Short mmCIF file of C-alpha atoms in Angstrom, two decimals:
data_model
loop_
_atom_site.label_atom_id
_atom_site.label_comp_id
_atom_site.label_asym_id
_atom_site.label_seq_id
_atom_site.Cartn_x
_atom_site.Cartn_y
_atom_site.Cartn_z
CA UNK A 598 -8.14 17.34 -19.89
CA UNK A 599 -4.40 16.99 -19.35
CA UNK A 600 -4.44 18.45 -15.86
CA UNK A 601 -6.70 15.66 -14.64
CA UNK A 602 -3.70 13.38 -14.78
CA UNK A 603 -1.65 15.54 -12.47
CA UNK A 604 -3.58 15.76 -9.24
CA UNK A 605 -1.81 15.61 -5.92
CA UNK A 606 -3.33 15.12 -2.49
CA UNK A 607 -6.96 16.13 -2.71
CA UNK A 608 -8.18 15.67 0.83
CA UNK A 609 -8.02 19.32 1.96
CA UNK A 610 -8.10 22.19 -0.48
CA UNK A 611 -9.48 24.82 1.88
CA UNK A 612 -6.14 26.62 2.10
CA UNK A 613 -6.47 27.65 -1.54
CA UNK A 614 -10.17 28.46 -1.36
CA UNK A 615 -10.87 25.65 -3.81
CA UNK A 616 -12.91 22.51 -3.20
CA UNK A 617 -12.54 19.49 -5.44
CA UNK A 618 -16.11 18.59 -4.45
CA UNK A 619 -17.32 21.47 -6.60
CA UNK A 620 -16.00 20.11 -9.87
CA UNK A 621 -16.98 16.56 -8.90
CA UNK A 622 -20.54 17.67 -8.12
CA UNK A 623 -20.82 19.44 -11.47
CA UNK A 624 -19.34 16.48 -13.35
CA UNK A 625 -21.76 14.18 -11.54
CA UNK A 626 -24.74 16.33 -12.53
CA UNK A 627 -23.69 16.46 -16.19
CA UNK A 628 -22.87 12.74 -16.33
CA UNK A 629 -26.06 11.66 -14.57
CA UNK A 630 -28.11 13.62 -17.09
CA UNK A 631 -26.65 11.39 -19.81
CA UNK A 632 -26.62 8.16 -17.81
CA UNK A 633 -22.82 8.12 -17.61
CA UNK A 634 -22.34 8.34 -13.82
CA UNK A 635 -21.83 4.70 -12.88
CA UNK A 636 -20.30 4.01 -9.46
CA UNK A 637 -17.80 1.16 -9.33
CA UNK A 638 -16.07 -0.41 -6.34
CA UNK A 639 -12.43 -1.39 -6.71
CA UNK A 640 -10.64 -3.49 -4.12
CA UNK A 641 -7.46 -2.57 -2.32
CA UNK A 642 -4.41 -3.55 -4.38
CA UNK A 643 -6.20 -3.43 -7.73
CA UNK A 644 -4.78 -1.44 -10.66
CA UNK A 645 -6.80 1.29 -12.36
CA UNK A 646 -4.04 2.19 -14.81
CA UNK A 647 -0.85 0.39 -15.72
CA UNK A 648 2.22 2.18 -17.00
CA UNK A 649 2.70 1.33 -20.66
CA UNK A 650 -0.97 0.57 -21.32
CA UNK A 651 -3.26 2.83 -23.31
CA UNK A 652 -6.09 4.51 -21.43
CA UNK A 653 -7.44 8.03 -21.82
CA UNK A 654 -10.29 7.67 -19.31
CA UNK A 655 -10.80 10.08 -16.44
CA UNK A 656 -11.31 8.63 -12.95
CA UNK A 657 -13.32 10.44 -10.30
CA UNK A 658 -12.48 9.15 -6.83
CA UNK A 659 -15.39 9.40 -4.39
CA UNK A 660 -13.80 7.48 -1.50
CA UNK A 661 -10.54 5.69 -0.85
CA UNK A 662 -6.84 6.15 -1.47
CA UNK A 663 -5.00 5.87 -4.81
CA UNK A 664 -1.32 6.20 -5.61
CA UNK A 665 0.01 7.37 -8.97
CA UNK A 666 3.51 6.04 -9.58
CA UNK A 667 6.29 5.55 -12.09
CA UNK A 668 8.27 2.34 -12.56
CA UNK A 669 11.87 2.87 -13.67
CA UNK A 670 13.77 0.61 -16.05
CA UNK A 671 15.66 -0.69 -13.01
CA UNK A 672 12.36 -1.79 -11.47
CA UNK A 673 12.13 0.96 -8.84
CA UNK A 674 8.69 2.40 -8.10
CA UNK A 675 8.46 6.10 -7.24
CA UNK A 676 5.17 7.71 -6.25
CA UNK A 677 4.37 10.94 -8.05
CA UNK A 678 1.19 11.78 -6.15
CA UNK A 679 -1.51 10.40 -3.91
CA UNK A 680 -5.25 10.93 -4.37
CA UNK A 681 -7.06 10.98 -1.03
CA UNK A 682 -10.80 10.56 -0.48
CA UNK A 683 -11.88 12.77 -3.40
CA UNK A 684 -10.02 13.58 -6.56
CA UNK A 685 -9.72 13.44 -10.32
CA UNK A 686 -6.98 11.75 -12.31
CA UNK A 687 -6.49 9.92 -15.57
CA UNK A 688 -4.21 8.47 -18.20
CA UNK A 689 -1.98 10.58 -20.39
CA UNK A 690 -2.73 8.81 -23.65
CA UNK A 691 -5.39 10.52 -25.80
CA UNK A 692 -7.98 8.20 -27.28
CA UNK A 693 -6.73 8.74 -30.84
CA UNK A 694 -3.07 8.09 -30.04
CA UNK A 695 -0.83 5.07 -29.61
CA UNK A 696 1.10 6.83 -26.83
CA UNK A 697 1.19 4.64 -23.69
CA UNK A 698 0.36 5.81 -20.19
CA UNK A 699 3.42 7.16 -18.42
CA UNK A 700 2.36 6.15 -14.92
CA UNK A 701 0.28 3.61 -13.02
CA UNK A 702 -2.62 4.07 -10.61
CA UNK A 703 -3.24 1.53 -7.85
CA UNK A 704 -5.77 1.45 -5.01
CA UNK A 705 -4.18 1.54 -1.56
CA UNK A 706 -7.60 1.07 0.05
CA UNK A 707 -10.97 -0.17 -1.14
CA UNK A 708 -12.11 2.60 -3.45
CA UNK A 709 -15.37 3.98 -4.82
CA UNK A 710 -15.05 5.79 -8.13
CA UNK A 711 -16.51 6.65 -11.50
CA UNK A 712 -14.77 6.19 -14.87
CA UNK A 713 -15.57 8.65 -17.65
CA UNK A 714 -14.30 8.88 -21.25
CA UNK A 715 -11.95 11.85 -21.57
CA UNK A 716 -13.54 13.11 -24.86
CA UNK A 717 -16.89 13.32 -23.06
CA UNK A 718 -15.33 15.14 -20.07
CA UNK A 719 -13.58 17.58 -22.39
CA UNK A 720 -16.81 18.28 -24.28
CA UNK A 721 -18.74 18.72 -21.02
CA UNK A 722 -16.21 21.29 -19.79
CA UNK A 723 -16.27 23.17 -23.09
CA UNK A 724 -20.07 23.24 -23.13
CA UNK A 725 -20.74 24.33 -19.54
CA UNK A 726 -19.47 27.67 -18.22
CA UNK A 727 -19.87 26.63 -14.58
CA UNK A 728 -18.00 23.39 -15.10
CA UNK A 729 -15.31 25.22 -17.08
CA UNK A 730 -14.82 27.67 -14.19
CA UNK A 731 -14.58 24.80 -11.70
CA UNK A 732 -12.06 23.02 -13.92
CA UNK A 733 -9.98 26.19 -14.19
CA UNK A 734 -9.84 26.40 -10.40
CA UNK A 735 -8.94 22.73 -10.22
CA UNK A 736 -6.17 23.18 -12.82
CA UNK A 737 -4.71 26.14 -10.96
CA UNK A 738 -4.69 24.17 -7.72
CA UNK A 739 -3.04 21.20 -9.45
CA UNK A 740 -0.35 23.51 -10.83
CA UNK A 741 0.34 24.92 -7.37
CA UNK A 742 0.59 21.43 -5.86
CA UNK A 743 2.95 20.28 -8.61
CA UNK A 744 5.19 23.30 -8.01
CA UNK A 745 5.18 22.59 -4.27
CA UNK A 746 6.06 18.93 -4.85
CA UNK A 747 8.92 19.91 -7.17
CA UNK A 748 10.24 22.42 -4.64
CA UNK A 749 10.30 19.82 -1.86
CA UNK A 750 12.05 17.24 -4.04
CA UNK A 751 14.70 19.72 -5.17
CA UNK A 752 15.24 21.78 -2.04
CA UNK A 753 14.66 19.45 0.92
CA UNK A 754 16.48 16.35 2.09
CA UNK A 755 14.45 13.13 2.46
CA UNK A 756 14.36 13.67 6.23
CA UNK A 757 13.09 17.22 5.77
CA UNK A 758 10.45 15.95 3.34
CA UNK A 759 9.30 13.40 5.90
CA UNK A 760 9.08 16.07 8.60
CA UNK A 761 7.05 18.24 6.23
CA UNK A 762 4.74 15.33 5.43
CA UNK A 763 4.21 14.63 9.13
CA UNK A 764 3.45 18.29 9.80
CA UNK A 765 1.16 18.87 6.82
CA UNK A 766 -0.52 15.47 6.31
CA UNK A 767 -0.50 13.57 9.66
CA UNK A 768 -3.77 11.73 8.96
CA UNK A 769 -2.49 10.60 5.57
CA UNK A 770 0.74 9.26 7.08
CA UNK A 771 -1.37 7.00 9.31
CA UNK A 772 -3.16 5.55 6.27
CA UNK A 773 -0.17 4.97 4.00
CA UNK A 774 1.85 1.73 3.99
CA UNK A 775 5.40 2.38 5.18
CA UNK A 776 6.86 1.27 1.85
CA UNK A 777 4.70 3.77 0.01
CA UNK A 778 5.78 6.60 2.30
CA UNK A 779 9.35 5.74 1.35
CA UNK A 780 8.45 5.69 -2.36
CA UNK A 781 6.72 9.05 -2.02
CA UNK A 782 9.79 10.52 -0.29
CA UNK A 783 11.99 8.93 -3.00
CA UNK A 784 14.10 6.84 -0.63
CA UNK A 785 14.57 3.11 -0.14
CA UNK A 786 12.64 1.37 2.66
CA UNK A 787 15.93 0.88 4.54
CA UNK A 788 16.77 4.59 4.31
CA UNK A 789 13.25 5.47 5.40
CA UNK A 790 13.57 3.21 8.45
CA UNK A 791 16.70 5.14 9.47
CA UNK A 792 14.92 8.46 8.93
CA UNK A 793 12.00 7.35 11.11
CA UNK A 794 14.34 6.42 13.96
CA UNK A 795 15.86 9.91 13.84
CA UNK A 796 12.54 11.72 13.59
CA UNK A 797 10.28 9.77 15.95
#
């Protein structure tokens, strides 16, 4: 279930013909059949994962906004991806390993989600052809989003990345704290303030 840890922005997948709701609906059906689908509410600002901890669970976001981020040795936080409204993500560390999680997950809004053990999710995917097909589509979409994110980071300036974000995700920009927009663009808050003055 490694790809579950690599989701990007999940709010609109129609451009790829894929809907994250499909895999969530199938996971919900399988989990409910075994009494595993337990909705939890997590408040804005709360951590779901902490970098360096051990957690192999899979999180299914039903509503809200979650950032996945890295903390450098110098204490700088950089956001790798943002999960919006619906999405799937989880820790890197397998349940039988001492490897720590490589990133953190924090709620930027009050969130509604479900937490599932990754071994159960993996077994459910392997045992259900429909769920396996949905997961394959999800994995392919995740791969495309990761490639797009890498391209923007390597080929665009921070100002160009901000212009792209405004053009492609205007509703998301309205929901994100300004500091987190800067962290997503990989610039300091001061640099982001200068970029905003040039762009707006």
